[in-house]
Coordinates of C-alpha atoms in Angstrom, one line a residue:
M1 CA -3.4 -21.1 2.0
M2 CA -6.6 -19.3 2.8
P3 CA -9.6 -20.9 4.5
S4 CA -12.8 -20.9 2.4
A5 CA -14.4 -18.2 4.5
A6 CA -11.8 -15.6 3.9
V7 CA -13.4 -13.0 1.6
P8 CA -12.8 -9.2 1.9
S9 CA -15.5 -7.4 3.8
A10 CA -16.3 -3.7 3.7
S11 CA -17.8 -4.1 7.2
T12 CA -14.5 -5.3 8.6
S13 CA -12.0 -3.1 6.7
Y14 CA -14.0 0.0 5.9
S15 CA -16.9 1.9 7.4
T16 CA -18.9 4.1 5.0
S17 CA -19.9 6.2 8.0
H18 CA -16.2 7.2 8.2
S19 CA -15.7 7.5 4.5
L20 CA -15.6 11.3 4.3
P21 CA -12.9 11.8 7.0
V22 CA -10.8 9.1 5.4
M23 CA -11.1 10.7 2.0
R24 CA -10.2 14.1 3.4
R25 CA -7.1 12.6 5.0
W26 CA -6.2 11.1 1.6
R27 CA -6.9 14.4 -0.2
S28 CA -4.5 16.1 2.2
Y29 CA -1.9 13.4 1.6
F30 CA -2.2 13.6 -2.2
Q31 CA -2.0 17.4 -2.2
S32 CA 1.2 17.4 -0.1
A33 CA 2.7 14.4 -2.0
R34 CA 4.6 16.3 -4.7
R35 CA 7.5 13.9 -4.5
V36 CA 7.4 10.3 -5.6
P37 CA 7.5 8.1 -2.5
A38 CA 10.8 6.2 -2.0
V39 CA 10.6 3.0 -4.0
S40 CA 12.7 -0.1 -3.7
R41 CA 12.5 -3.6 -5.0
A42 CA 14.5 -6.5 -6.2
S43 CA 15.7 -5.6 -9.7
G44 CA 18.4 -6.7 -12.0
S45 CA 20.9 -5.5 -9.5
P46 CA 23.8 -7.8 -8.6
N47 CA 23.4 -6.8 -4.9
P48 CA 22.8 -9.8 -2.6
P49 CA 19.5 -10.2 -0.7
G50 CA 19.0 -8.2 2.4
P51 CA 18.4 -9.4 5.9
D52 CA 15.8 -12.2 6.4
G53 CA 16.0 -13.0 2.7
E54 CA 14.4 -9.7 1.7
P55 CA 15.0 -8.4 -1.8
P56 CA 18.0 -6.0 -2.2
K57 CA 16.9 -2.3 -1.9
T58 CA 17.7 -0.5 -5.1
P59 CA 16.2 2.7 -6.6
I60 CA 13.9 2.0 -9.5
N61 CA 14.2 4.9 -12.0
A62 CA 11.7 3.5 -14.5
L63 CA 9.1 3.0 -11.8
E64 CA 9.7 6.4 -10.3
A65 CA 9.3 8.0 -13.7
T66 CA 6.1 6.1 -14.3
I67 CA 4.6 7.2 -10.9
R68 CA 5.6 10.8 -11.6
R69 CA 3.8 10.6 -14.9
K70 CA 0.7 9.2 -13.2
Q71 CA 0.8 12.0 -10.6
R72 CA 1.0 14.6 -13.3
E73 CA -2.0 13.0 -15.1
L74 CA -4.0 12.9 -11.9
E75 CA -3.1 16.4 -10.8
T76 CA -4.5 17.6 -14.2
T77 CA -7.6 15.6 -13.9
I78 CA -8.3 16.6 -10.3
R79 CA -7.6 20.3 -11.1
E80 CA -10.2 20.2 -13.9
L81 CA -12.7 18.3 -11.7
G82 CA -12.3 20.4 -8.6
M83 CA -11.8 19.2 -5.0
E84 CA -15.5 19.6 -4.1
A85 CA -16.6 17.6 -7.1
L86 CA -13.9 15.0 -6.3
D87 CA -15.2 14.6 -2.7
E88 CA -18.7 14.2 -4.0
R89 CA -17.7 11.6 -6.6
L90 CA -15.8 9.6 -4.0
Q91 CA -18.6 9.8 -1.5
S92 CA -21.3 8.8 -3.9
A93 CA -19.2 5.8 -5.1
T94 CA -19.5 4.2 -1.7
Q95 CA -23.3 4.4 -1.8
M96 CA -23.6 2.0 -4.7
P97 CA -21.0 -0.8 -4.3
L98 CA -20.6 -3.6 -6.8
N99 CA -23.3 -6.3 -6.7
P100 CA -22.1 -9.0 -6.4
P101 CA -19.0 -7.8 -4.7
Y102 CA -15.5 -9.4 -4.4
R103 CA -16.0 -11.7 -7.4
L104 CA -12.3 -12.8 -7.6
S105 CA -11.8 -13.4 -3.9
T106 CA -15.1 -15.3 -3.7
L107 CA -14.0 -17.5 -6.6
I108 CA -10.7 -18.1 -4.8
A109 CA -12.6 -19.0 -1.6
E110 CA -14.7 -21.5 -3.5
S111 CA -11.8 -23.0 -5.5
V112 CA -8.9 -23.4 -3.1
P113 CA -10.6 -25.9 -0.7
Q114 CA -11.2 -28.1 -3.7
G115 CA -7.6 -28.0 -4.7
R116 CA -8.2 -26.2 -7.9
A117 CA -5.7 -23.6 -9.1
V118 CA -7.2 -20.1 -9.8
L119 CA -5.5 -18.9 -13.0
V120 CA -5.7 -15.2 -13.8
F121 CA -4.6 -14.4 -17.3
E122 CA -3.3 -11.0 -18.3
V123 CA -4.8 -9.6 -21.5
A124 CA -2.3 -7.3 -23.1
R125 CA -1.6 -5.8 -26.5
S126 CA 1.3 -7.6 -28.3
G127 CA 2.0 -4.5 -30.5
S128 CA 0.6 -1.3 -31.9
E129 CA -1.4 -3.3 -34.5
T130 CA -3.5 -5.0 -31.8
T131 CA -7.0 -3.6 -31.6
T132 CA -9.6 -3.6 -28.8
A133 CA -11.6 -6.2 -30.8
D134 CA -8.5 -8.4 -30.9
L135 CA -8.3 -8.2 -27.1
A136 CA -11.9 -9.4 -26.8
E137 CA -11.2 -12.4 -29.0
L138 CA -8.1 -13.2 -27.0
A139 CA -10.0 -13.0 -23.8
K140 CA -12.6 -15.5 -25.1
A141 CA -9.8 -17.9 -26.1
Y142 CA -8.1 -17.6 -22.7
V143 CA -11.3 -18.5 -20.9
T144 CA -12.7 -21.2 -23.3
Q145 CA -9.4 -22.8 -24.3
G146 CA -6.7 -21.7 -21.8
G147 CA -8.6 -22.4 -18.6
A148 CA -8.5 -18.9 -17.3
S149 CA -10.6 -18.3 -14.2
A150 CA -10.3 -14.6 -14.3
L151 CA -8.7 -11.9 -16.5
V152 CA -6.6 -8.8 -16.0
V153 CA -6.5 -6.0 -18.6
R154 CA -3.8 -3.4 -18.8
T155 CA -5.3 0.1 -18.9
D156 CA -2.3 2.4 -18.4
S157 CA -1.7 4.9 -21.3
E158 CA 1.7 3.4 -22.0
A159 CA 0.1 -0.1 -22.5
T160 CA -2.9 0.9 -24.6
P161 CA -4.2 4.0 -26.4
S162 CA -7.8 3.0 -25.5
G163 CA -7.5 2.9 -21.7
L164 CA -10.7 1.8 -19.9
R165 CA -12.4 1.0 -23.2
D166 CA -10.2 -2.1 -23.5
L167 CA -11.4 -3.1 -20.0
F168 CA -15.0 -2.6 -20.8
T169 CA -14.8 -4.5 -24.1
V170 CA -13.1 -7.5 -22.5
Q171 CA -15.8 -7.5 -19.8
Q172 CA -18.5 -7.6 -22.5
A173 CA -16.7 -10.5 -24.2
V174 CA -16.6 -12.7 -21.1
P175 CA -19.4 -11.5 -18.8
R176 CA -19.3 -14.5 -16.5
V177 CA -15.6 -14.1 -15.7
P178 CA -14.2 -11.6 -13.2
V179 CA -12.2 -9.0 -15.1
L180 CA -9.8 -6.6 -13.3
A181 CA -7.9 -3.5 -14.4
R182 CA -4.2 -3.3 -14.1
D183 CA -2.7 0.2 -13.7
W184 CA -0.5 2.2 -11.4
L185 CA -3.0 3.1 -8.7
I186 CA -2.1 6.1 -6.5
H187 CA -5.4 7.9 -5.9
P188 CA -9.0 6.8 -5.0
L189 CA -10.3 8.5 -8.1
Q190 CA -8.7 5.8 -10.1
I191 CA -10.5 3.2 -8.0
C192 CA -13.8 5.0 -8.8
E193 CA -13.1 4.9 -12.5
V194 CA -12.4 1.1 -12.3
K195 CA -15.7 0.6 -10.4
E196 CA -17.6 2.8 -12.8
S197 CA -16.3 0.7 -15.7
G198 CA -18.0 -2.4 -14.2
A199 CA -14.7 -4.2 -13.5
A200 CA -14.5 -6.7 -10.6
G201 CA -11.3 -5.1 -9.2
A202 CA -7.9 -3.6 -9.9
L203 CA -4.2 -4.5 -9.6
G204 CA -1.7 -1.7 -9.0
I205 CA -1.8 -0.7 -5.4
I206 CA 1.9 -1.0 -4.4
N207 CA 2.8 -0.4 -0.8
Q208 CA 6.2 0.9 -1.6
V209 CA 4.6 3.5 -3.9
T210 CA 1.5 4.6 -1.9
G211 CA 3.1 4.3 1.5
R212 CA 0.9 5.6 4.2
G213 CA -1.9 5.9 1.7
T214 CA -2.0 2.2 1.1
G215 CA -4.6 1.5 3.9
V216 CA -6.9 4.1 2.5
M217 CA -6.6 2.8 -1.0
S218 CA -7.3 -0.8 0.2
S219 CA -10.2 0.1 2.4
F220 CA -11.8 2.4 -0.1
S221 CA -11.6 -0.4 -2.7
A222 CA -13.3 -2.8 -0.3
A223 CA -16.1 -0.3 0.4
L224 CA -16.8 -0.3 -3.4
G225 CA -16.9 -4.1 -3.5
L226 CA -13.7 -4.3 -5.5
D227 CA -10.9 -6.8 -5.2
A228 CA -7.7 -4.8 -5.0
P229 CA -4.7 -6.9 -3.9
V230 CA -1.9 -4.8 -2.3
E231 CA 1.6 -5.7 -3.6
V232 CA 4.3 -6.3 -1.0
V233 CA 8.0 -7.2 -1.3
N234 CA 9.0 -8.0 2.3
A235 CA 7.7 -9.4 5.6
R236 CA 7.8 -6.1 7.3
E237 CA 5.2 -4.7 4.9
V238 CA 3.0 -7.7 5.4
E239 CA 3.1 -7.2 9.2
Q240 CA 2.2 -3.5 8.9
L241 CA -0.6 -4.0 6.4
A242 CA -2.1 -6.8 8.4
K243 CA -2.6 -4.3 11.2
L244 CA -4.5 -2.1 8.8
G245 CA -6.9 -4.9 7.9
V246 CA -5.5 -5.7 4.5
V247 CA -6.5 -9.3 3.5
F248 CA -5.6 -9.6 -0.2
Y249 CA -1.9 -9.5 -1.1
A250 CA -0.1 -9.5 -4.4
I251 CA 3.5 -10.7 -4.9
N252 CA 5.7 -10.3 -8.0
V253 CA 3.1 -8.5 -10.1
A254 CA 4.4 -5.0 -10.9
V255 CA 7.4 -4.8 -8.6
G256 CA 9.3 -7.8 -9.8
L257 CA 11.3 -10.0 -7.5
S258 CA 13.8 -10.9 -10.2
V259 CA 17.6 -10.6 -9.9
S260 CA 20.3 -12.4 -11.8
M261 CA 20.2 -15.4 -9.4
P262 CA 18.4 -18.6 -10.4
G263 CA 15.4 -19.3 -8.3
F264 CA 15.6 -16.0 -6.4
S265 CA 12.0 -14.8 -7.1
N266 CA 10.7 -18.3 -6.2
R267 CA 12.4 -18.2 -2.8
I268 CA 11.2 -14.7 -2.0
A269 CA 7.7 -15.5 -3.1
H270 CA 7.8 -18.7 -0.9
G271 CA 9.0 -16.7 2.1
L272 CA 6.4 -14.0 1.7
L273 CA 3.6 -16.5 1.3
G274 CA 4.6 -18.0 4.6
E275 CA 4.4 -14.6 6.3
L276 CA 0.9 -13.8 5.3
P277 CA -1.6 -13.7 8.2
F278 CA -4.1 -16.6 8.6
G279 CA -7.0 -16.1 6.3
A280 CA -5.2 -13.8 3.9
I281 CA -5.6 -14.2 0.1
S282 CA -2.6 -14.3 -2.2
L283 CA -2.0 -13.6 -5.9
V284 CA 1.5 -14.4 -7.3
G285 CA 2.7 -13.2 -10.7
V286 CA 4.5 -15.8 -12.8
R287 CA 6.4 -15.5 -16.1
S288 CA 7.2 -19.2 -16.7
L289 CA 5.8 -22.6 -16.0
E290 CA 8.5 -23.2 -13.5
E291 CA 7.5 -20.1 -11.5
A292 CA 3.9 -21.2 -11.7
A293 CA 4.7 -24.6 -10.3
A294 CA 6.9 -23.2 -7.5
A295 CA 4.3 -20.6 -6.5
R296 CA 1.5 -23.2 -6.4
R297 CA 3.7 -25.5 -4.2
S298 CA 4.4 -22.6 -1.9
G299 CA 0.7 -22.2 -1.3
A300 CA -0.3 -19.4 -3.7
D301 CA -4.1 -19.1 -3.8
A302 CA -4.1 -17.6 -7.3
L303 CA -1.6 -17.1 -10.1
L304 CA -1.4 -14.0 -12.4
V305 CA -0.1 -15.5 -15.6
K306 CA 1.7 -12.6 -17.2
A307 CA 1.6 -11.6 -20.8
E308 CA 5.2 -12.7 -21.4
L309 CA 4.3 -16.3 -20.7
L310 CA 1.0 -16.1 -22.5
Q311 CA 2.5 -14.5 -25.7
S312 CA 5.3 -17.1 -25.8
Y313 CA 2.7 -19.7 -26.9
G314 CA 1.4 -17.5 -29.7
K315 CA -2.1 -18.6 -30.8
D316 CA -1.8 -22.1 -29.4
V317 CA -3.9 -21.2 -26.3
Q318 CA -5.0 -24.8 -25.8
A319 CA -1.3 -26.0 -25.4
L320 CA -0.7 -23.1 -23.0
G321 CA -3.7 -24.2 -20.9
N322 CA -2.7 -27.8 -20.8
A323 CA 0.9 -26.9 -19.8
L324 CA -0.3 -24.6 -17.1
Q325 CA -2.8 -27.1 -15.7
Y326 CA 0.0 -29.7 -15.6
A327 CA 2.4 -27.3 -13.9
V328 CA 0.0 -26.2 -11.1
T329 CA -1.6 -29.6 -10.3
L330 CA -0.4 -30.7 -6.9
D331 CA 0.3 -34.3 -6.2
D332 CA -1.8 -35.9 -3.5

């Protein structure tokens, strides 16, 4: 569990005076990265856990296909924008960081010492008939009836035809609540777009996808005042990222820790939470009340309540909120 003073700081993890060299290194990396980085996670594989309780390493064809699609989309965008204009856009973004910055991590820092659970609800379309206006109403209900402390909006093209417009609309509906984008983030340009939309941060930096670019993505996000948890799946990643100054970690968000073994994801999440460096912030994704309770008992600072759990309650948001509060309330 994090101490109350632990909030990401651009001064400690990113120096704007070094922003251009950092972005040039990233540009070189992205230009040369024509292959999808090796991706592994715990999936539906029957393989047993690896050493030290780590998830079994299995190739994720669906994830690889998604990242390739995102790379193609970004390559097209960057080609149209031009590298000089890209550098200028990234550089200018650091000159006007969000104010106030780090809204989610600040909320966590204020809530955790008081023993209050920070619940982050995922706002997602339930079908093709769902409109942007529907998402705005859903967001209001999650906050006023469900007890959500923050929201996450899916912006990937496979999740919504409206992209960042959904994100902007939800922010307008609940202006007092931190709203984050959820996408597959592999380039700083995407971070710029999230910041320009007015969001408080973004989910979607996955260490097993971005590899050696993870530190750049994390520090660039911090320079813009954005909360951008880095998703990890084993203790080795945590150790490496801690050396790079990463302070906000995500577990079981996009790269699921689920295999056909009861309680497996709970055990892995518990182990990873115990490996986080002192002062780190944690966000754990949950699909059930049981997972929510287990993550809270293991010391998770915040819970991402995924759309699968939210939609299972239909329109009875009040019942959902009551059930979640009961599940995550720790006994004295």
